[in-house]
Short mmCIF file of N, CA and C in Angstrom, two decimals:
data_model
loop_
_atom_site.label_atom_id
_atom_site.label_comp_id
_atom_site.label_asym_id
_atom_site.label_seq_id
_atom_site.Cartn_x
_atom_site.Cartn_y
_atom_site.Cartn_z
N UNK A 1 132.76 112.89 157.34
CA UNK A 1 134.12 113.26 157.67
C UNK A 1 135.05 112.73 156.57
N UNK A 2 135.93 113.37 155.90
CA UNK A 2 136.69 113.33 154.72
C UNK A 2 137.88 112.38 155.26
N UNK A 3 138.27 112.00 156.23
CA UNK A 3 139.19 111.49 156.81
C UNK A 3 138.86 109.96 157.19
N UNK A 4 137.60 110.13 157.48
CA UNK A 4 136.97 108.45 157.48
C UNK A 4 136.69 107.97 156.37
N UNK A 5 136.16 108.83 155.64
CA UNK A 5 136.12 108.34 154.15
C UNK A 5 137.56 108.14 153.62
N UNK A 6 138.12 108.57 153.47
CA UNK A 6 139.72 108.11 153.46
C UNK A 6 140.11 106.92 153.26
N UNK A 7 139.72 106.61 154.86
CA UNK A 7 140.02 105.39 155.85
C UNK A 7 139.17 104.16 155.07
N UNK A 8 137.91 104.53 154.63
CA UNK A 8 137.45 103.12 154.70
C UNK A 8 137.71 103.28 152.85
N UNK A 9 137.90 103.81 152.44
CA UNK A 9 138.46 103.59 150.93
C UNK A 9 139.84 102.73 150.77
N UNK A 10 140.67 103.33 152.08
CA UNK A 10 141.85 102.76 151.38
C UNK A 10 141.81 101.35 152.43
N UNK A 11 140.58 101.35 153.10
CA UNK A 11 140.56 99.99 153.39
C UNK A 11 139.86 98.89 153.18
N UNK A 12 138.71 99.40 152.25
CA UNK A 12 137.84 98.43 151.15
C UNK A 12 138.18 97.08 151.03
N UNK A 13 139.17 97.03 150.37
CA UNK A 13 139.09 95.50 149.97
C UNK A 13 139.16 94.50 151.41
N UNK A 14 139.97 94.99 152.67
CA UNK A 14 140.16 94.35 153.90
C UNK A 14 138.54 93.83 154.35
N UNK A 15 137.95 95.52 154.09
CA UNK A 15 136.17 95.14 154.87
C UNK A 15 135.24 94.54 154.03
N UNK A 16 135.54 94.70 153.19
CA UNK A 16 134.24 93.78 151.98
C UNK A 16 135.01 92.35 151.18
N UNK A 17 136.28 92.19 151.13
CA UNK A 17 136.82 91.00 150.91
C UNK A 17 137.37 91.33 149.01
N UNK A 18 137.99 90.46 148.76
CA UNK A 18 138.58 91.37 147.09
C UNK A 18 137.80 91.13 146.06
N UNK A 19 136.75 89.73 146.60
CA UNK A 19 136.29 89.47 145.33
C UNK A 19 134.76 90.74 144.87
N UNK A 20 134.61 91.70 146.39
CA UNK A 20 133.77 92.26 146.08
C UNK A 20 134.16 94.05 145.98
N UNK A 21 135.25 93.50 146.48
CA UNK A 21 136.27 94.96 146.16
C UNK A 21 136.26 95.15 144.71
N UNK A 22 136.87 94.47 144.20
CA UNK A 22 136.97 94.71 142.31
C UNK A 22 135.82 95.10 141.82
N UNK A 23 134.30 94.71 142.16
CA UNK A 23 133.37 95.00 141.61
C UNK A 23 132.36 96.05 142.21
N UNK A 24 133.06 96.92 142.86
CA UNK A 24 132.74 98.28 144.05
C UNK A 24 133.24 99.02 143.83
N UNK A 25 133.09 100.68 143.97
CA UNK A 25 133.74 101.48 144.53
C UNK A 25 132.88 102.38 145.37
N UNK A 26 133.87 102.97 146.95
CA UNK A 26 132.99 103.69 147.48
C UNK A 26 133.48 105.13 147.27
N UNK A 27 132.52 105.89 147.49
CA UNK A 27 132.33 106.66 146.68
C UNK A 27 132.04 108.29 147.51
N UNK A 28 131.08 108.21 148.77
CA UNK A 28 131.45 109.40 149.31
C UNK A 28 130.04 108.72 150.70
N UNK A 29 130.48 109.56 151.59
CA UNK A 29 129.54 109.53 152.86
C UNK A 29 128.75 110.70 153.03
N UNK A 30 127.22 110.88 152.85
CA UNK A 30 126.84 111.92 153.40
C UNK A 30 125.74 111.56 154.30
N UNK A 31 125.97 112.31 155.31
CA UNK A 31 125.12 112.15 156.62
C UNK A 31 124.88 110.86 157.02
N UNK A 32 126.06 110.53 157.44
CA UNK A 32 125.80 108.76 157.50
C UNK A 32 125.54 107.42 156.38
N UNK A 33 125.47 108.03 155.38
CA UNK A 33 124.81 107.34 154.78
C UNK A 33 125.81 107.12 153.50
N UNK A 34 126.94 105.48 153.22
CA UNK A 34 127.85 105.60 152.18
C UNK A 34 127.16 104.68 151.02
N UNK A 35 127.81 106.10 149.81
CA UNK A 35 127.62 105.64 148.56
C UNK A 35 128.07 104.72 148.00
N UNK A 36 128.45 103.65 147.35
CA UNK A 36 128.76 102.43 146.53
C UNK A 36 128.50 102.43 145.21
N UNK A 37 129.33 102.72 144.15
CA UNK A 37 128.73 102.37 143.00
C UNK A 37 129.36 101.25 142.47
N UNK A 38 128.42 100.06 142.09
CA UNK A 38 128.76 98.93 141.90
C UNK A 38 128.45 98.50 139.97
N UNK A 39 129.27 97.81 139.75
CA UNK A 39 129.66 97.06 138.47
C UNK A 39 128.62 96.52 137.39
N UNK A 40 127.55 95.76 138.32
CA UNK A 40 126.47 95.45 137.47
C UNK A 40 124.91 95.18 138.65
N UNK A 41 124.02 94.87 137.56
CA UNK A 41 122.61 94.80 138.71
C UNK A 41 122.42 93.36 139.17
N UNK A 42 123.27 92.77 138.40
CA UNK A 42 123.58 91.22 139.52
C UNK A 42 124.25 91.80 141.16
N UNK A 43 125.22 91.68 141.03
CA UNK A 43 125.92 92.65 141.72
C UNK A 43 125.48 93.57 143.03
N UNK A 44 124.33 94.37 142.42
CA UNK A 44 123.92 95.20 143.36
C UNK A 44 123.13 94.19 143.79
N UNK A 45 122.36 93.42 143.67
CA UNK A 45 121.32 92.32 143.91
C UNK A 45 121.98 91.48 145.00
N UNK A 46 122.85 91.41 145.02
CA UNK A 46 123.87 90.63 145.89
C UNK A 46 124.23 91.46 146.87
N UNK A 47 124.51 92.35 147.18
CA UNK A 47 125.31 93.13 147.72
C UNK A 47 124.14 93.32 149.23
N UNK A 48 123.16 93.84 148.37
CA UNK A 48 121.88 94.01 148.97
C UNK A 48 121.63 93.06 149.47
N UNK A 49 121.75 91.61 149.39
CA UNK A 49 121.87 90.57 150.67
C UNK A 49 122.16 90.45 151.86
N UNK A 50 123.42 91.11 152.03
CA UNK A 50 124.80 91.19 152.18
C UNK A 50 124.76 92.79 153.34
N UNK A 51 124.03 93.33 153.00
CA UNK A 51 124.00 94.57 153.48
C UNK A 51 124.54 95.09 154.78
N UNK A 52 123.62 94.00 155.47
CA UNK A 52 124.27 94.44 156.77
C UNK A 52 125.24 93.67 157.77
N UNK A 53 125.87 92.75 156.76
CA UNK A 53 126.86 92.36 157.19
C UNK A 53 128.01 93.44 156.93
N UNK A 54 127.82 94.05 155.77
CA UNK A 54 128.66 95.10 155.80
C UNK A 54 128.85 95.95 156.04
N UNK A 55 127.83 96.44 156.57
CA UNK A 55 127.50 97.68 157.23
C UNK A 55 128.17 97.31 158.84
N UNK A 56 128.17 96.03 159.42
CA UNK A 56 128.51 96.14 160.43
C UNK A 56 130.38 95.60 160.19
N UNK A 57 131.16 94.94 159.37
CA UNK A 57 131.97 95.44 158.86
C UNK A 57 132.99 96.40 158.83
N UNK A 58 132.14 97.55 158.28
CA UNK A 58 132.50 98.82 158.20
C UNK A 58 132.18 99.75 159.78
N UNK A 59 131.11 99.62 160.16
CA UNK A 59 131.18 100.36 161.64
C UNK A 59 132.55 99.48 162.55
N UNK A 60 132.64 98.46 162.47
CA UNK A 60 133.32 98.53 163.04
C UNK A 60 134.95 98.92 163.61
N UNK A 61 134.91 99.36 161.96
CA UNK A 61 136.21 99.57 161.66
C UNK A 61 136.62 101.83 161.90
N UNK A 62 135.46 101.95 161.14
CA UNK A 62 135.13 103.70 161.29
C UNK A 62 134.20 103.63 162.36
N UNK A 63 133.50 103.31 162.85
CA UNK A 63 132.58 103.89 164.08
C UNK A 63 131.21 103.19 163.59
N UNK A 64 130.17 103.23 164.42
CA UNK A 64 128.72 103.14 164.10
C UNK A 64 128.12 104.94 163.52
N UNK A 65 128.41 105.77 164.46
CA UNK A 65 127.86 107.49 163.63
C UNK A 65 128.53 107.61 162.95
N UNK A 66 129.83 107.38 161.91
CA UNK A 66 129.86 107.76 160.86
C UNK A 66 129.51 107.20 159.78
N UNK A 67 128.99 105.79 159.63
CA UNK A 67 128.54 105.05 158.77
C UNK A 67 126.68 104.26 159.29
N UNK A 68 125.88 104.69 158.87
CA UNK A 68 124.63 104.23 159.24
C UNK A 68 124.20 103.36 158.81
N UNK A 69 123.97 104.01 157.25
CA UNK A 69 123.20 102.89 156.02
C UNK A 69 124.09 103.01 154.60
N UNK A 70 123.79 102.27 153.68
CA UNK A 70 124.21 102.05 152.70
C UNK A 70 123.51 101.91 151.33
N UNK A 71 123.99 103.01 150.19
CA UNK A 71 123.58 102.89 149.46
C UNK A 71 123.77 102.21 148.06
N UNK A 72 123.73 101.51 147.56
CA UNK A 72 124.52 100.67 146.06
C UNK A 72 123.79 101.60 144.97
N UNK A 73 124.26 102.16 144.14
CA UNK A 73 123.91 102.26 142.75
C UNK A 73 124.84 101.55 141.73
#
């Protein structure tokens, strides 16, 4: 939904915090599943820790069905 994606773009830095905002961007949702392209492979290495703290994060803010899993490139 183009409208949740919206939503959690222009609310990024609130759900992932700034220091990991600056080194993110999201990028598009398809079928549940949001894109991330991140800054470096430290970075993604981290993030991927982290995963499903953010994932729950983010559902909670857009829903659990519009956000499932998460992808970092």
């Amino acid at each position: 939904n183009t409208v949740d994606a919206q939503f959690l773009i222009s609310r990024w830095p609130q759900l992932v915090g700034e220091s990991i905002a600056v080194v993110t961007t999201p990028i598009k949702i398809i079928k549940g599943k949001l894109f991330i392209k991140v800054q470096s492979a430290a970075w993604k290495n981290e993030l991927l820790y982290h995963k499903n703290d953010i994932l729950k994060r983010i559902q909670s803010e857009i829903g659990s069905e519009t956000v499932q899993d998460i992808s970092f490139s």
